[in-house]
Amino acid sequence: DKINSVSAFKLALEQEKTNPFYHNSLAFAYLKAELYEDAINHYNMAISINPDNEWTSMVCHALGSLYAEIYGNFELAIEKYHIGVDADPKNYAIKLSLGDAFMAKGDVENAIRTYCDAISCEPDNFRAYSKAGLALWENDMIEEAMVALHKSIDLNPNFDIAQNNLGVIYLDGLGCASDALPFFIRALEINPSYTLAYFNAGRANEMLGDKTQAAQYYQMAIDMNSLTED
């Protein structure tokens, strides 16, 4: 009930105009109501009041994500993420989003540094290693990318994205289709809706000369893509 939520939080703010938690809650209600400019105003107000650095870092994360996902404005997203990182250097989640924003901008080197910084905060975070692996691959650092993705899989063997991306490095980076194919198959065992893994399994089979199997995987990719639109 977005409209009543907005009204209730506005009433609360009339009682306490400088309450940062009310500003944050109203901003979230506006976000859900797709009133993005109003959401931005109240997120910024909550950040400016700053009752607690750790909490404020999370609000910066929310505001940065709004800029990135709704507006595609990665410059402003990066600015807000940086404010959040400065407020709470231990917030690894915002560092991952900062790295993603750098990647979206094509700034791969800063993305790598940011993902590695996130890893230093959470050494056992499999997603950070996977994101770092992809960034390293984009930067033509094949061996380093393989190490990062293997580490991600060691930490979580059921992470389908790392399985697929490691397969891509074996296939396209090293030209080893026989080594790549098991990673694509494993990714599909974990996630049977993984369109890209079907496509990559088709490519690996085609490289291995098994055109019948390749065609089956390609057809699965086509069929699945009609549902997932990946």
mmCIF file of C-alpha atoms in Angstrom:
data_model
loop_
_atom_site.group_PDB
_atom_site.id
_atom_site.type_symbol
_atom_site.label_atom_id
_atom_site.label_comp_id
_atom_site.label_asym_id
_atom_site.label_seq_id
_atom_site.Cartn_x
_atom_site.Cartn_y
_atom_site.Cartn_z
ATOM 1 C CA ASP A 1 0.000 0.000 0.000
ATOM 2 C CA LYS A 2 2.460 2.612 -1.289
ATOM 3 C CA ILE A 3 0.252 5.703 -1.086
ATOM 4 C CA ASN A 4 -0.713 5.169 2.552
ATOM 5 C CA SER A 5 2.883 4.327 3.408
ATOM 6 C CA VAL A 6 4.039 7.642 1.936
ATOM 7 C CA SER A 7 1.293 9.490 3.828
ATOM 8 C CA ALA A 8 2.164 7.813 7.124
ATOM 9 C CA PHE A 9 5.872 8.577 6.897
ATOM 10 C CA LYS A 10 5.120 12.187 5.869
ATOM 11 C CA LEU A 11 2.950 12.521 8.979
ATOM 12 C CA ALA A 12 5.767 11.132 11.086
ATOM 13 C CA LEU A 13 8.164 13.710 9.616
ATOM 14 C CA GLU A 14 5.765 16.494 10.488
ATOM 15 C CA GLN A 15 6.308 15.482 14.114
ATOM 16 C CA GLU A 16 10.104 15.073 13.807
ATOM 17 C CA LYS A 17 11.443 16.928 10.784
ATOM 18 C CA THR A 18 15.073 15.980 11.432
ATOM 19 C CA ASN A 19 14.571 12.277 12.129
ATOM 20 C CA PRO A 20 16.921 10.518 9.657
ATOM 21 C CA PHE A 21 15.158 7.167 10.002
ATOM 22 C CA TYR A 22 11.836 8.704 8.957
ATOM 23 C CA HIS A 23 13.529 10.365 5.968
ATOM 24 C CA ASN A 24 15.029 7.024 4.955
ATOM 25 C CA SER A 25 11.701 5.209 5.324
ATOM 26 C CA LEU A 26 9.861 7.872 3.341
ATOM 27 C CA ALA A 27 12.544 7.683 0.651
ATOM 28 C CA PHE A 28 12.015 3.912 0.396
ATOM 29 C CA ALA A 29 8.246 4.396 0.148
ATOM 30 C CA TYR A 30 8.738 6.966 -2.620
ATOM 31 C CA LEU A 31 11.097 4.556 -4.389
ATOM 32 C CA LYS A 32 8.454 1.820 -4.345
ATOM 33 C CA ALA A 33 5.915 4.336 -5.642
ATOM 34 C CA GLU A 34 8.357 5.192 -8.475
ATOM 35 C CA LEU A 35 8.591 8.806 -7.291
ATOM 36 C CA TYR A 36 12.336 8.789 -7.703
ATOM 37 C CA GLU A 37 13.187 12.472 -7.304
ATOM 38 C CA ASP A 38 11.303 12.586 -3.998
ATOM 39 C CA ALA A 39 13.150 9.437 -2.912
ATOM 40 C CA ILE A 40 16.499 11.024 -3.780
ATOM 41 C CA ASN A 41 15.698 14.155 -1.767
ATOM 42 C CA HIS A 42 14.868 12.213 1.381
ATOM 43 C CA TYR A 43 17.783 9.784 1.030
ATOM 44 C CA ASN A 44 20.092 12.804 0.806
ATOM 45 C CA MET A 45 18.443 14.348 3.859
ATOM 46 C CA ALA A 46 18.956 11.130 5.851
ATOM 47 C CA ILE A 47 22.614 11.022 4.784
ATOM 48 C CA SER A 48 23.215 14.661 5.714
ATOM 49 C CA ILE A 49 21.865 14.103 9.237
ATOM 50 C CA ASN A 50 24.094 11.010 9.669
ATOM 51 C CA PRO A 51 23.147 9.545 13.060
ATOM 52 C CA ASP A 52 25.574 6.652 12.647
ATOM 53 C CA ASN A 53 28.279 5.958 10.063
ATOM 54 C CA GLU A 54 27.419 2.301 9.565
ATOM 55 C CA TRP A 55 23.720 3.057 9.028
ATOM 56 C CA THR A 56 24.497 6.021 6.786
ATOM 57 C CA SER A 57 26.715 3.816 4.639
ATOM 58 C CA MET A 58 23.722 1.555 3.965
ATOM 59 C CA VAL A 59 21.596 4.573 2.998
ATOM 60 C CA CYS A 60 24.340 5.688 0.601
ATOM 61 C CA HIS A 61 24.230 2.194 -0.858
ATOM 62 C CA ALA A 62 20.484 2.479 -1.452
ATOM 63 C CA LEU A 63 20.813 5.908 -3.051
ATOM 64 C CA GLY A 64 23.739 4.846 -5.227
ATOM 65 C CA SER A 65 21.794 1.817 -6.413
ATOM 66 C CA LEU A 66 18.858 4.068 -7.328
ATOM 67 C CA TYR A 67 21.123 6.215 -9.509
ATOM 68 C CA ALA A 68 22.700 3.120 -11.103
ATOM 69 C CA GLU A 69 19.642 0.937 -11.654
ATOM 70 C CA ILE A 70 16.913 3.498 -12.320
ATOM 71 C CA TYR A 71 18.778 6.306 -14.069
ATOM 72 C CA GLY A 72 21.867 4.507 -15.349
ATOM 73 C CA ASN A 73 23.887 7.406 -13.926
ATOM 74 C CA PHE A 74 27.022 5.605 -12.811
ATOM 75 C CA GLU A 75 28.944 8.799 -12.059
ATOM 76 C CA LEU A 76 26.459 9.807 -9.364
ATOM 77 C CA ALA A 77 26.189 6.206 -8.185
ATOM 78 C CA ILE A 78 29.962 6.049 -7.735
ATOM 79 C CA GLU A 79 29.926 9.366 -5.866
ATOM 80 C CA LYS A 80 27.337 8.085 -3.374
ATOM 81 C CA TYR A 81 29.046 4.712 -3.021
ATOM 82 C CA HIS A 82 32.319 6.480 -2.208
ATOM 83 C CA ILE A 83 30.595 8.476 0.520
ATOM 84 C CA GLY A 84 29.266 5.206 1.937
ATOM 85 C CA VAL A 85 32.675 3.530 1.812
ATOM 86 C CA ASP A 86 34.257 6.503 3.584
ATOM 87 C CA ALA A 87 31.557 6.300 6.272
ATOM 88 C CA ASP A 88 32.033 2.556 6.811
ATOM 89 C CA PRO A 89 35.153 1.032 5.227
ATOM 90 C CA LYS A 90 34.022 -2.427 6.412
ATOM 91 C CA ASN A 91 30.844 -2.390 4.292
ATOM 92 C CA TYR A 92 31.846 -4.972 1.680
ATOM 93 C CA ALA A 93 28.400 -4.952 0.006
ATOM 94 C CA ILE A 94 28.713 -1.325 -1.032
ATOM 95 C CA LYS A 95 32.228 -2.029 -2.317
ATOM 96 C CA LEU A 96 30.844 -4.750 -4.575
ATOM 97 C CA SER A 97 28.266 -2.301 -5.933
ATOM 98 C CA LEU A 98 30.996 0.302 -6.410
ATOM 99 C CA GLY A 99 33.003 -2.245 -8.379
ATOM 100 C CA ASP A 100 29.925 -3.048 -10.477
ATOM 101 C CA ALA A 101 29.472 0.657 -11.257
ATOM 102 C CA PHE A 102 33.103 0.910 -12.365
ATOM 103 C CA MET A 103 32.572 -2.142 -14.586
ATOM 104 C CA ALA A 104 29.436 -0.600 -16.110
ATOM 105 C CA LYS A 105 31.505 2.490 -16.924
ATOM 106 C CA GLY A 106 34.247 0.392 -18.495
ATOM 107 C CA ASP A 107 36.741 1.369 -15.785
ATOM 108 C CA VAL A 108 38.039 -2.160 -15.292
ATOM 109 C CA GLU A 109 41.186 -1.307 -13.338
ATOM 110 C CA ASN A 110 39.258 0.580 -10.659
ATOM 111 C CA ALA A 111 36.738 -2.247 -10.588
ATOM 112 C CA ILE A 112 39.508 -4.760 -9.902
ATOM 113 C CA ARG A 113 40.916 -2.627 -7.091
ATOM 114 C CA THR A 114 37.474 -2.207 -5.560
ATOM 115 C CA TYR A 115 36.616 -5.915 -5.703
ATOM 116 C CA CYS A 116 39.979 -6.756 -4.130
ATOM 117 C CA ASP A 117 39.240 -4.208 -1.395
ATOM 118 C CA ALA A 118 35.917 -5.974 -0.799
ATOM 119 C CA ILE A 119 37.750 -9.298 -0.549
ATOM 120 C CA SER A 120 40.025 -7.812 2.102
ATOM 121 C CA CYS A 121 36.875 -7.028 4.147
ATOM 122 C CA GLU A 122 35.264 -10.448 3.583
ATOM 123 C CA PRO A 123 37.977 -12.976 2.623
ATOM 124 C CA ASP A 124 35.427 -15.792 2.360
ATOM 125 C CA ASN A 125 32.929 -13.968 0.137
ATOM 126 C CA PHE A 126 32.541 -16.064 -3.002
ATOM 127 C CA ARG A 127 30.728 -13.308 -4.931
ATOM 128 C CA ALA A 128 33.631 -10.891 -4.537
ATOM 129 C CA TYR A 129 36.083 -13.435 -5.970
ATOM 130 C CA SER A 130 33.718 -14.141 -8.868
ATOM 131 C CA LYS A 131 33.311 -10.444 -9.704
ATOM 132 C CA ALA A 132 37.064 -9.922 -9.429
ATOM 133 C CA GLY A 133 37.607 -12.883 -11.735
ATOM 134 C CA LEU A 134 35.353 -11.417 -14.413
ATOM 135 C CA ALA A 135 37.053 -8.009 -14.149
ATOM 136 C CA LEU A 136 40.500 -9.617 -14.386
ATOM 137 C CA TRP A 137 39.349 -11.561 -17.460
ATOM 138 C CA GLU A 138 38.116 -8.303 -19.047
ATOM 139 C CA ASN A 139 41.583 -6.875 -18.347
ATOM 140 C CA ASP A 140 43.287 -9.817 -20.148
ATOM 141 C CA MET A 141 44.738 -11.129 -16.887
ATOM 142 C CA ILE A 142 43.802 -14.735 -17.612
ATOM 143 C CA GLU A 143 45.803 -16.573 -14.958
ATOM 144 C CA GLU A 144 44.713 -14.195 -12.210
ATOM 145 C CA ALA A 145 41.093 -14.483 -13.350
ATOM 146 C CA MET A 146 41.276 -18.281 -13.166
ATOM 147 C CA VAL A 147 42.694 -18.149 -9.642
ATOM 148 C CA ALA A 148 39.894 -15.830 -8.502
ATOM 149 C CA LEU A 149 37.124 -17.925 -10.079
ATOM 150 C CA HIS A 150 38.543 -21.192 -8.750
ATOM 151 C CA LYS A 151 38.581 -19.585 -5.304
ATOM 152 C CA SER A 152 34.952 -18.524 -5.721
ATOM 153 C CA ILE A 153 33.988 -22.105 -6.614
ATOM 154 C CA ASP A 154 36.043 -23.505 -3.734
ATOM 155 C CA LEU A 155 34.077 -21.256 -1.369
ATOM 156 C CA ASN A 156 30.722 -22.093 -2.987
ATOM 157 C CA PRO A 157 30.637 -24.977 -5.479
ATOM 158 C CA ASN A 158 26.970 -24.197 -6.165
ATOM 159 C CA PHE A 159 27.583 -20.707 -7.526
ATOM 160 C CA ASP A 160 26.483 -21.091 -11.135
ATOM 161 C CA ILE A 161 27.895 -17.778 -12.404
ATOM 162 C CA ALA A 162 31.444 -18.608 -11.347
ATOM 163 C CA GLN A 163 31.139 -22.067 -12.912
ATOM 164 C CA ASN A 164 30.021 -20.589 -16.242
ATOM 165 C CA ASN A 165 32.599 -17.783 -16.244
ATOM 166 C CA LEU A 166 35.464 -20.138 -15.467
ATOM 167 C CA GLY A 167 34.305 -22.304 -18.355
ATOM 168 C CA VAL A 168 34.407 -19.243 -20.624
ATOM 169 C CA ILE A 169 38.040 -18.607 -19.686
ATOM 170 C CA TYR A 170 39.003 -22.205 -20.467
ATOM 171 C CA LEU A 171 37.088 -22.006 -23.759
ATOM 172 C CA ASP A 172 37.945 -18.524 -25.032
ATOM 173 C CA GLY A 173 41.090 -17.740 -23.099
ATOM 174 C CA LEU A 174 42.895 -21.069 -23.358
ATOM 175 C CA GLY A 175 41.012 -22.751 -26.219
ATOM 176 C CA CYS A 176 40.446 -25.860 -24.072
ATOM 177 C CA ALA A 177 36.879 -26.911 -24.866
ATOM 178 C CA SER A 178 37.250 -30.266 -23.096
ATOM 179 C CA ASP A 179 38.220 -28.482 -19.860
ATOM 180 C CA ALA A 180 35.525 -25.836 -20.307
ATOM 181 C CA LEU A 181 32.546 -28.130 -20.930
ATOM 182 C CA PRO A 182 32.307 -29.635 -17.404
ATOM 183 C CA PHE A 183 31.974 -26.137 -15.926
ATOM 184 C CA PHE A 184 29.077 -25.299 -18.243
ATOM 185 C CA ILE A 185 27.392 -28.617 -17.450
ATOM 186 C CA ARG A 186 27.851 -27.999 -13.720
ATOM 187 C CA ALA A 187 26.376 -24.498 -14.078
ATOM 188 C CA LEU A 188 23.307 -26.032 -15.752
ATOM 189 C CA GLU A 189 22.976 -28.666 -13.041
ATOM 190 C CA ILE A 190 22.864 -25.854 -10.497
ATOM 191 C CA ASN A 191 20.626 -23.578 -12.575
ATOM 192 C CA PRO A 192 18.642 -25.290 -15.361
ATOM 193 C CA SER A 193 17.380 -21.862 -16.508
ATOM 194 C CA TYR A 194 20.856 -20.492 -17.216
ATOM 195 C CA THR A 195 20.475 -19.464 -20.868
ATOM 196 C CA LEU A 196 24.070 -18.363 -21.379
ATOM 197 C CA ALA A 197 25.437 -21.638 -20.016
ATOM 198 C CA TYR A 198 23.416 -23.560 -22.637
ATOM 199 C CA PHE A 199 24.870 -21.332 -25.326
ATOM 200 C CA ASN A 200 28.416 -21.786 -24.005
ATOM 201 C CA ALA A 201 27.957 -25.558 -23.739
ATOM 202 C CA GLY A 202 26.893 -25.489 -27.379
ATOM 203 C CA ARG A 203 30.044 -23.578 -28.314
ATOM 204 C CA ALA A 204 32.236 -26.027 -26.415
ATOM 205 C CA ASN A 205 30.621 -29.039 -28.099
ATOM 206 C CA GLU A 206 30.948 -27.383 -31.503
ATOM 207 C CA MET A 207 34.652 -26.799 -30.872
ATOM 208 C CA LEU A 208 34.976 -30.458 -29.887
ATOM 209 C CA GLY A 209 33.348 -31.488 -33.181
ATOM 210 C CA ASP A 210 30.128 -32.841 -31.655
ATOM 211 C CA LYS A 211 27.704 -30.900 -33.834
ATOM 212 C CA THR A 212 24.637 -32.885 -32.796
ATOM 213 C CA GLN A 213 25.177 -32.148 -29.108
ATOM 214 C CA ALA A 214 26.069 -28.559 -29.941
ATOM 215 C CA ALA A 215 22.805 -28.123 -31.834
ATOM 216 C CA GLN A 216 20.833 -29.493 -28.898
ATOM 217 C CA TYR A 217 22.438 -27.001 -26.510
ATOM 218 C CA TYR A 218 21.914 -24.142 -28.961
ATOM 219 C CA GLN A 219 18.251 -25.098 -29.302
ATOM 220 C CA MET A 220 17.932 -25.164 -25.519
ATOM 221 C CA ALA A 221 19.502 -21.688 -25.401
ATOM 222 C CA ILE A 222 16.969 -20.423 -27.950
ATOM 223 C CA ASP A 223 14.043 -22.005 -26.111
ATOM 224 C CA MET A 224 15.182 -20.801 -22.706
ATOM 225 C CA ASN A 225 15.896 -17.307 -24.005
ATOM 226 C CA SER A 226 12.281 -16.976 -25.107
ATOM 227 C CA LEU A 227 11.437 -17.196 -21.391
ATOM 228 C CA THR A 228 14.385 -15.449 -19.742
ATOM 229 C CA GLU A 229 15.197 -12.868 -22.444
ATOM 230 C CA ASP A 230 18.830 -13.048 -21.356
#
